[in-house]
Coordinates of C-alpha atoms in Angstrom, one line a residue:
M23 CA 2.5 22.8 -58.4
G24 CA 4.1 25.7 -56.5
K25 CA 1.8 28.2 -58.1
I26 CA -1.3 26.2 -57.0
L27 CA 0.0 26.1 -53.4
R28 CA 0.6 29.9 -53.4
E29 CA -2.8 30.6 -54.7
T30 CA -4.7 28.4 -52.3
A31 CA -2.8 29.8 -49.4
K32 CA -4.4 33.2 -49.9
P33 CA -7.2 34.0 -47.3
S34 CA -10.7 33.8 -48.7
S35 CA -13.5 36.1 -47.9
S36 CA -15.2 33.4 -45.8
S37 CA -12.2 32.8 -43.4
W38 CA -12.6 33.7 -39.7
S39 CA -11.8 37.2 -38.6
P40 CA -12.1 39.0 -35.2
S41 CA -15.4 40.4 -36.4
S42 CA -16.8 36.9 -37.2
S43 CA -20.0 35.8 -35.3
S44 CA -18.4 32.5 -34.4
E45 CA -18.0 31.8 -30.6
P46 CA -14.3 32.1 -29.6
A47 CA -12.7 28.9 -28.4
T48 CA -12.0 28.5 -24.7
T49 CA -9.0 26.4 -23.6
S50 CA -7.3 25.8 -20.3
S51 CA -4.1 24.3 -18.9
T52 CA -2.7 23.6 -15.4
S53 CA 0.8 24.0 -14.1
I54 CA 1.7 21.3 -11.6
T55 CA 4.7 21.6 -9.3
E56 CA 5.5 18.7 -7.1
T57 CA 8.4 16.8 -5.4
V58 CA 9.9 13.5 -6.3
K59 CA 11.1 12.1 -3.0
G60 CA 13.6 9.5 -1.9
S61 CA 16.0 8.8 1.0
H62 CA 19.3 7.2 1.8
Q63 CA 20.7 5.9 5.0
F64 CA 24.4 6.2 5.5
K65 CA 26.2 4.4 8.3
I66 CA 29.7 5.5 9.4
K67 CA 31.4 2.6 11.2
G68 CA 34.7 3.2 12.9
Y69 CA 34.0 6.9 13.7
S70 CA 37.0 7.2 16.0
L71 CA 39.3 6.1 13.3
S72 CA 38.0 8.8 11.0
K73 CA 39.1 11.6 13.4
G74 CA 42.2 13.4 12.3
I75 CA 41.5 12.9 8.6
G76 CA 41.9 16.7 8.2
I77 CA 39.8 19.8 8.0
G78 CA 37.9 19.9 4.7
K79 CA 38.3 16.2 4.0
Y80 CA 35.2 14.1 4.0
I81 CA 33.8 10.5 4.0
A82 CA 31.3 10.0 1.2
S83 CA 28.3 7.7 1.0
D84 CA 27.5 5.6 -2.0
I85 CA 25.8 7.5 -4.8
F86 CA 22.0 7.2 -4.8
S87 CA 19.4 8.5 -7.3
V88 CA 16.3 10.7 -6.6
G89 CA 14.3 12.5 -9.2
G90 CA 16.6 11.7 -12.1
Y91 CA 19.7 13.0 -10.4
D92 CA 22.5 11.4 -8.4
W93 CA 23.3 12.5 -4.9
A94 CA 25.9 11.7 -2.2
I95 CA 26.2 12.5 1.6
Y96 CA 29.5 14.1 2.7
F97 CA 30.5 13.7 6.4
Y98 CA 33.5 15.9 7.6
P99 CA 34.8 14.4 10.9
D100 CA 37.1 17.4 11.4
G101 CA 34.8 20.0 10.0
K102 CA 34.6 21.5 6.5
S103 CA 36.6 24.7 7.1
V104 CA 38.8 26.4 9.8
E105 CA 37.0 29.7 9.7
D106 CA 33.7 28.0 10.7
N107 CA 35.2 26.4 13.9
A108 CA 36.8 23.0 13.3
T109 CA 35.5 21.7 16.6
Y110 CA 32.3 20.8 14.8
V111 CA 31.6 17.9 12.5
S112 CA 30.0 19.0 9.2
L113 CA 27.3 17.2 7.2
F114 CA 26.2 17.9 3.6
I115 CA 24.2 16.5 0.7
A116 CA 25.8 17.1 -2.7
L117 CA 24.6 16.9 -6.3
A118 CA 26.7 14.1 -7.8
S119 CA 25.5 14.3 -11.4
D120 CA 25.4 16.9 -14.2
G121 CA 22.6 19.4 -13.8
T122 CA 22.0 23.1 -13.6
D123 CA 19.6 25.0 -11.4
V124 CA 18.4 21.8 -9.8
R125 CA 15.8 22.8 -7.2
A126 CA 15.3 20.5 -4.3
L127 CA 14.3 20.1 -0.6
F128 CA 16.5 18.3 1.9
E129 CA 16.4 16.8 5.3
L130 CA 19.5 15.6 7.2
T131 CA 18.9 13.4 10.3
L132 CA 21.4 12.1 12.8
L133 CA 19.6 9.0 14.2
D134 CA 19.3 8.4 17.9
Q135 CA 20.5 4.8 18.4
S136 CA 19.2 4.4 22.0
G137 CA 15.6 3.8 20.9
K138 CA 14.3 7.0 22.4
E139 CA 13.7 8.5 18.9
R140 CA 15.4 11.8 19.8
H141 CA 16.9 12.3 16.4
K142 CA 18.8 15.4 15.4
V143 CA 16.9 16.8 12.4
H144 CA 17.7 19.7 10.1
S145 CA 14.9 19.9 7.6
H146 CA 14.5 22.2 4.6
F147 CA 11.1 20.6 3.9
E148 CA 9.5 22.6 6.8
R149 CA 10.7 26.0 5.5
T150 CA 9.4 25.9 2.0
L151 CA 6.9 28.8 2.6
E152 CA 9.7 31.0 3.9
S153 CA 12.5 30.4 1.4
G154 CA 11.3 27.9 -1.2
P155 CA 13.4 25.1 -2.5
Y156 CA 17.2 25.3 -2.5
T157 CA 18.9 25.6 -6.0
L158 CA 22.0 23.7 -6.8
K159 CA 23.8 25.2 -9.8
Y160 CA 26.2 22.5 -10.9
R161 CA 27.7 19.1 -10.0
G162 CA 29.3 19.2 -6.6
S163 CA 26.9 21.9 -5.3
M164 CA 26.0 21.2 -1.7
W165 CA 23.4 21.9 1.0
G166 CA 24.0 21.2 4.7
Y167 CA 25.7 22.4 7.9
K168 CA 29.3 23.3 8.6
R169 CA 28.5 23.3 12.3
F170 CA 26.2 20.3 12.3
F171 CA 27.2 19.0 15.7
K172 CA 29.9 19.8 18.3
R173 CA 32.3 16.9 18.3
T174 CA 32.7 16.6 22.1
A175 CA 28.9 16.5 22.5
L176 CA 28.5 14.0 19.7
E177 CA 31.0 11.6 21.2
T178 CA 29.1 11.4 24.5
S179 CA 25.6 11.2 23.0
D180 CA 23.2 8.4 22.0
Y181 CA 23.9 9.2 18.4
L182 CA 27.2 7.3 18.6
K183 CA 26.9 3.6 19.4
D184 CA 29.6 0.9 19.0
D185 CA 31.7 3.6 17.3
C186 CA 29.1 3.9 14.6
L187 CA 27.0 6.9 13.4
S188 CA 23.8 6.5 11.3
V189 CA 22.7 9.4 9.1
N190 CA 19.5 9.5 7.0
C191 CA 19.1 12.0 4.1
S192 CA 15.8 12.7 2.4
V193 CA 15.7 14.5 -0.9
G194 CA 12.7 16.0 -2.7
V195 CA 13.5 17.1 -6.2
V196 CA 11.1 19.8 -7.5
R197 CA 9.6 19.1 -10.9
S198 CA 7.1 21.2 -12.8
H199 CA 5.0 20.3 -15.8
T200 CA 1.9 21.8 -17.6
E201 CA -1.1 19.7 -18.4
G202 CA -3.5 20.7 -21.2
P203 CA -7.0 19.4 -21.8
K204 CA -7.3 15.7 -22.7
I205 CA -8.0 15.1 -26.4
Y206 CA -9.3 11.7 -25.8
S207 CA -12.1 10.0 -23.9
I208 CA -11.6 6.2 -23.5
A209 CA -14.2 4.4 -21.4
I210 CA -12.5 1.5 -19.6
P211 CA -14.9 -1.3 -18.7
P212 CA -14.8 -2.7 -15.1
S213 CA -12.9 -5.9 -14.6
N214 CA -14.9 -9.1 -15.4
I215 CA -12.2 -11.6 -14.3
G216 CA -14.6 -12.9 -11.6
H217 CA -17.3 -13.5 -14.1
Q218 CA -14.9 -15.3 -16.4
F219 CA -13.6 -17.6 -13.6
G220 CA -17.2 -18.2 -12.5
Q221 CA -18.1 -19.3 -16.0
L222 CA -15.2 -21.7 -15.9
L223 CA -16.5 -23.2 -12.7
E224 CA -20.0 -23.6 -14.1
S225 CA -18.9 -25.1 -17.4
G226 CA -16.6 -27.6 -15.6
K227 CA -14.1 -27.4 -18.5
G228 CA -10.6 -28.4 -17.5
S229 CA -11.6 -29.5 -14.0
D230 CA -9.0 -31.8 -12.4
V231 CA -10.2 -32.3 -8.9
S232 CA -13.5 -33.5 -7.3
F233 CA -14.9 -33.1 -3.8
E234 CA -17.6 -35.2 -2.2
V235 CA -19.5 -33.2 0.4
D236 CA -22.4 -34.7 2.2
G237 CA -23.1 -37.1 -0.7
E238 CA -22.8 -34.4 -3.4
V239 CA -19.9 -34.2 -5.8
F240 CA -18.3 -30.9 -6.9
T241 CA -15.6 -30.5 -9.6
A242 CA -13.0 -27.7 -9.6
H243 CA -9.6 -26.7 -10.8
K244 CA -6.5 -27.2 -8.6
L245 CA -4.7 -24.1 -9.7
V246 CA -7.6 -21.8 -8.9
L247 CA -8.1 -23.3 -5.5
A248 CA -4.4 -23.2 -4.7
A249 CA -4.2 -19.6 -5.8
R250 CA -7.1 -18.6 -3.6
S251 CA -6.5 -20.7 -0.4
P252 CA -3.2 -21.6 1.3
V253 CA -5.1 -24.6 2.8
F254 CA -6.1 -25.9 -0.6
R255 CA -2.6 -25.2 -1.8
A256 CA -1.1 -27.4 0.8
Q257 CA -3.7 -30.1 0.3
L258 CA -3.2 -30.2 -3.5
F259 CA 0.4 -29.3 -4.0
G260 CA 2.2 -29.5 -0.6
P261 CA 4.4 -32.3 0.7
M262 CA 1.5 -33.9 2.5
K263 CA -0.9 -33.5 -0.5
D264 CA -3.8 -35.8 -1.3
H265 CA -2.7 -38.2 -4.0
N266 CA -6.2 -39.3 -4.8
T267 CA -7.7 -36.1 -6.3
K268 CA -10.4 -38.0 -8.2
C269 CA -12.7 -37.5 -5.3
I270 CA -11.6 -35.8 -2.0
K271 CA -14.1 -36.3 0.8
V272 CA -14.9 -33.2 2.9
E273 CA -16.1 -33.9 6.4
D274 CA -18.2 -31.8 8.7
M275 CA -19.6 -29.5 6.0
E276 CA -22.9 -29.4 4.3
A277 CA -23.1 -29.4 0.5
P278 CA -24.7 -25.9 0.1
V279 CA -22.0 -24.4 2.2
F280 CA -19.2 -25.9 0.1
K281 CA -21.0 -24.8 -3.0
A282 CA -21.1 -21.2 -1.7
L283 CA -17.4 -21.5 -0.8
L284 CA -16.5 -22.5 -4.4
H285 CA -18.7 -19.8 -5.8
F286 CA -16.9 -17.2 -3.8
M287 CA -13.4 -18.6 -4.7
Y288 CA -14.2 -18.3 -8.4
W289 CA -16.6 -15.3 -8.6
D290 CA -15.1 -13.3 -5.7
S291 CA -18.7 -12.6 -4.6
L292 CA -21.4 -14.3 -2.5
P293 CA -24.1 -16.3 -4.2
D294 CA -27.8 -15.7 -3.6
M295 CA -28.2 -17.3 -0.2
Q296 CA -32.0 -17.7 -0.4
E297 CA -31.7 -19.3 -3.9
L298 CA -28.9 -21.6 -2.7
T299 CA -30.8 -22.8 0.4
G300 CA -34.2 -22.8 -1.2
M301 CA -35.6 -21.0 1.8
N302 CA -36.9 -17.4 1.7
T303 CA -36.2 -16.5 5.3
K304 CA -33.8 -14.3 7.1
W305 CA -33.1 -17.0 9.6
A306 CA -31.9 -19.3 6.8
T307 CA -29.6 -16.6 5.4
T308 CA -28.1 -16.0 8.8
L309 CA -27.6 -19.8 9.4
M310 CA -25.9 -20.0 6.0
A311 CA -23.6 -17.1 6.8
Q312 CA -22.7 -18.8 10.1
H313 CA -21.7 -22.0 8.4
L314 CA -19.8 -20.1 5.6
L315 CA -17.8 -18.1 8.1
A316 CA -16.6 -21.3 9.7
A317 CA -15.8 -22.7 6.2
A318 CA -13.9 -19.5 5.3
D319 CA -11.8 -19.7 8.5
R320 CA -11.2 -23.4 7.8
Y321 CA -9.7 -22.7 4.4
A322 CA -8.0 -19.3 5.3
L323 CA -10.2 -17.2 3.1
E324 CA -9.8 -14.0 5.1
R325 CA -11.9 -11.7 2.9
L326 CA -14.8 -14.1 2.9
R327 CA -14.6 -14.5 6.6
L328 CA -14.8 -10.7 7.1
I329 CA -17.7 -10.4 4.7
C330 CA -19.6 -13.1 6.7
E331 CA -18.7 -11.4 10.0
A332 CA -19.9 -8.0 8.7
G333 CA -23.2 -9.6 7.5
L334 CA -23.8 -11.4 10.8
C335 CA -23.2 -8.1 12.7
E336 CA -26.1 -6.6 10.7
D337 CA -28.4 -9.6 11.4
V338 CA -28.1 -10.3 15.1
A339 CA -31.5 -11.6 16.4
I340 CA -32.8 -13.3 19.6
N341 CA -33.0 -16.7 18.0
T342 CA -29.5 -16.6 16.5
V343 CA -27.4 -14.5 18.9
A344 CA -26.3 -17.4 21.1
T345 CA -25.0 -19.5 18.2
T346 CA -23.5 -16.4 16.5
L347 CA -21.7 -15.5 19.8
A348 CA -20.3 -19.0 20.1
L349 CA -19.1 -18.8 16.5
A350 CA -17.5 -15.4 17.0
E351 CA -15.6 -16.8 20.1
Q352 CA -14.5 -19.9 18.3
H353 CA -13.2 -18.1 15.1
H354 CA -11.8 -15.0 16.8
C355 CA -14.3 -12.5 15.3
F356 CA -13.9 -9.9 18.0
Q357 CA -16.2 -7.2 16.5
L358 CA -18.9 -9.8 16.0
K359 CA -18.5 -10.9 19.6
A360 CA -18.8 -7.3 20.8
V361 CA -22.0 -6.8 18.8
C362 CA -23.6 -10.0 20.2
L363 CA -22.7 -9.1 23.8
K364 CA -24.1 -5.6 23.4
F365 CA -27.3 -7.1 21.9
I366 CA -27.6 -9.5 24.8
A367 CA -27.0 -6.7 27.4
T368 CA -29.8 -4.6 26.0
S369 CA -32.6 -4.8 28.6
E370 CA -35.4 -5.1 26.1
N371 CA -33.7 -8.1 24.5
L372 CA -33.2 -9.7 28.0
R373 CA -36.9 -9.4 28.7
G374 CA -37.7 -11.0 25.4
K375 CA -39.7 -8.0 24.1
L376 CA -38.2 -8.0 20.7
P377 CA -40.0 -10.2 18.1
I378 CA -38.2 -13.4 17.0
C379 CA -36.8 -13.1 13.5
T380 CA -38.5 -15.7 11.4
D381 CA -39.1 -13.9 8.1

């Protein structure tokens, strides 16, 4: 067996060589360097009691994780060292987990508690082009400021409120990785959940609630309606729910409108309005959109309401603008109202020179 392997491993005369006529393979890869960001807010209550703790002694935040490493904020009420003037408070961010040559960007912010948003910010993020990320060599390595703020100025500032300081620290850990060409190509089909639910509505299988609308009966599924509409959820499952769900009567709505409403709730799209109304006119489509907007508002279907509003904005005409404007006012459709008012204010429309939309 070993002999056969040794013999077959020998190059044959037909193997590729630099002088071969075959095209050389072309490959590529991309190096991507980015930051994994996170932040931590550290409140220091009882600041006055921390004074006198001693130079070089600190108050530490809870440990928090960013980019796979642990971090902690260190606040030195009496300063970090004597040689750097102990009349200052010091503030640092420290690596609190094992790691070597961890590269990161930092931002230390002393929050203004007066509401004026005049925060004291020291940011390493803004100096990346000048110096690049800061490298921490080992656990306990720190970045920050020994002279972060003069103590006397701090104690008379808006940063100190009710003997409390609030510090925010942002960390951006630098990560690099190399991406080669993809060796797969998987075509992912678009979602067809709307089609599947639509087929459920059309089949009527498993339906457990009925609605009578203008003499016509529609069957549906409680859970689907409750998931789509908070109004139906309250009507079917709330404390004041309808106990007779064999046939709930819906007042003040025409059957084609309710049918379109159900269609949208299952399919998540509008039906063919002309097919639904049996009228091949733009006026009929506009009228249907008006009624459907009111129904959408009634059942808190915000996406449907906006779709109808957008469609009506496109189809404003002389013979529908008055009813559309009243509808916009009643259902708080401010953009539709503005479009109607602009249409009415156009001099040509006021003179009635535009043709009435009937086709």
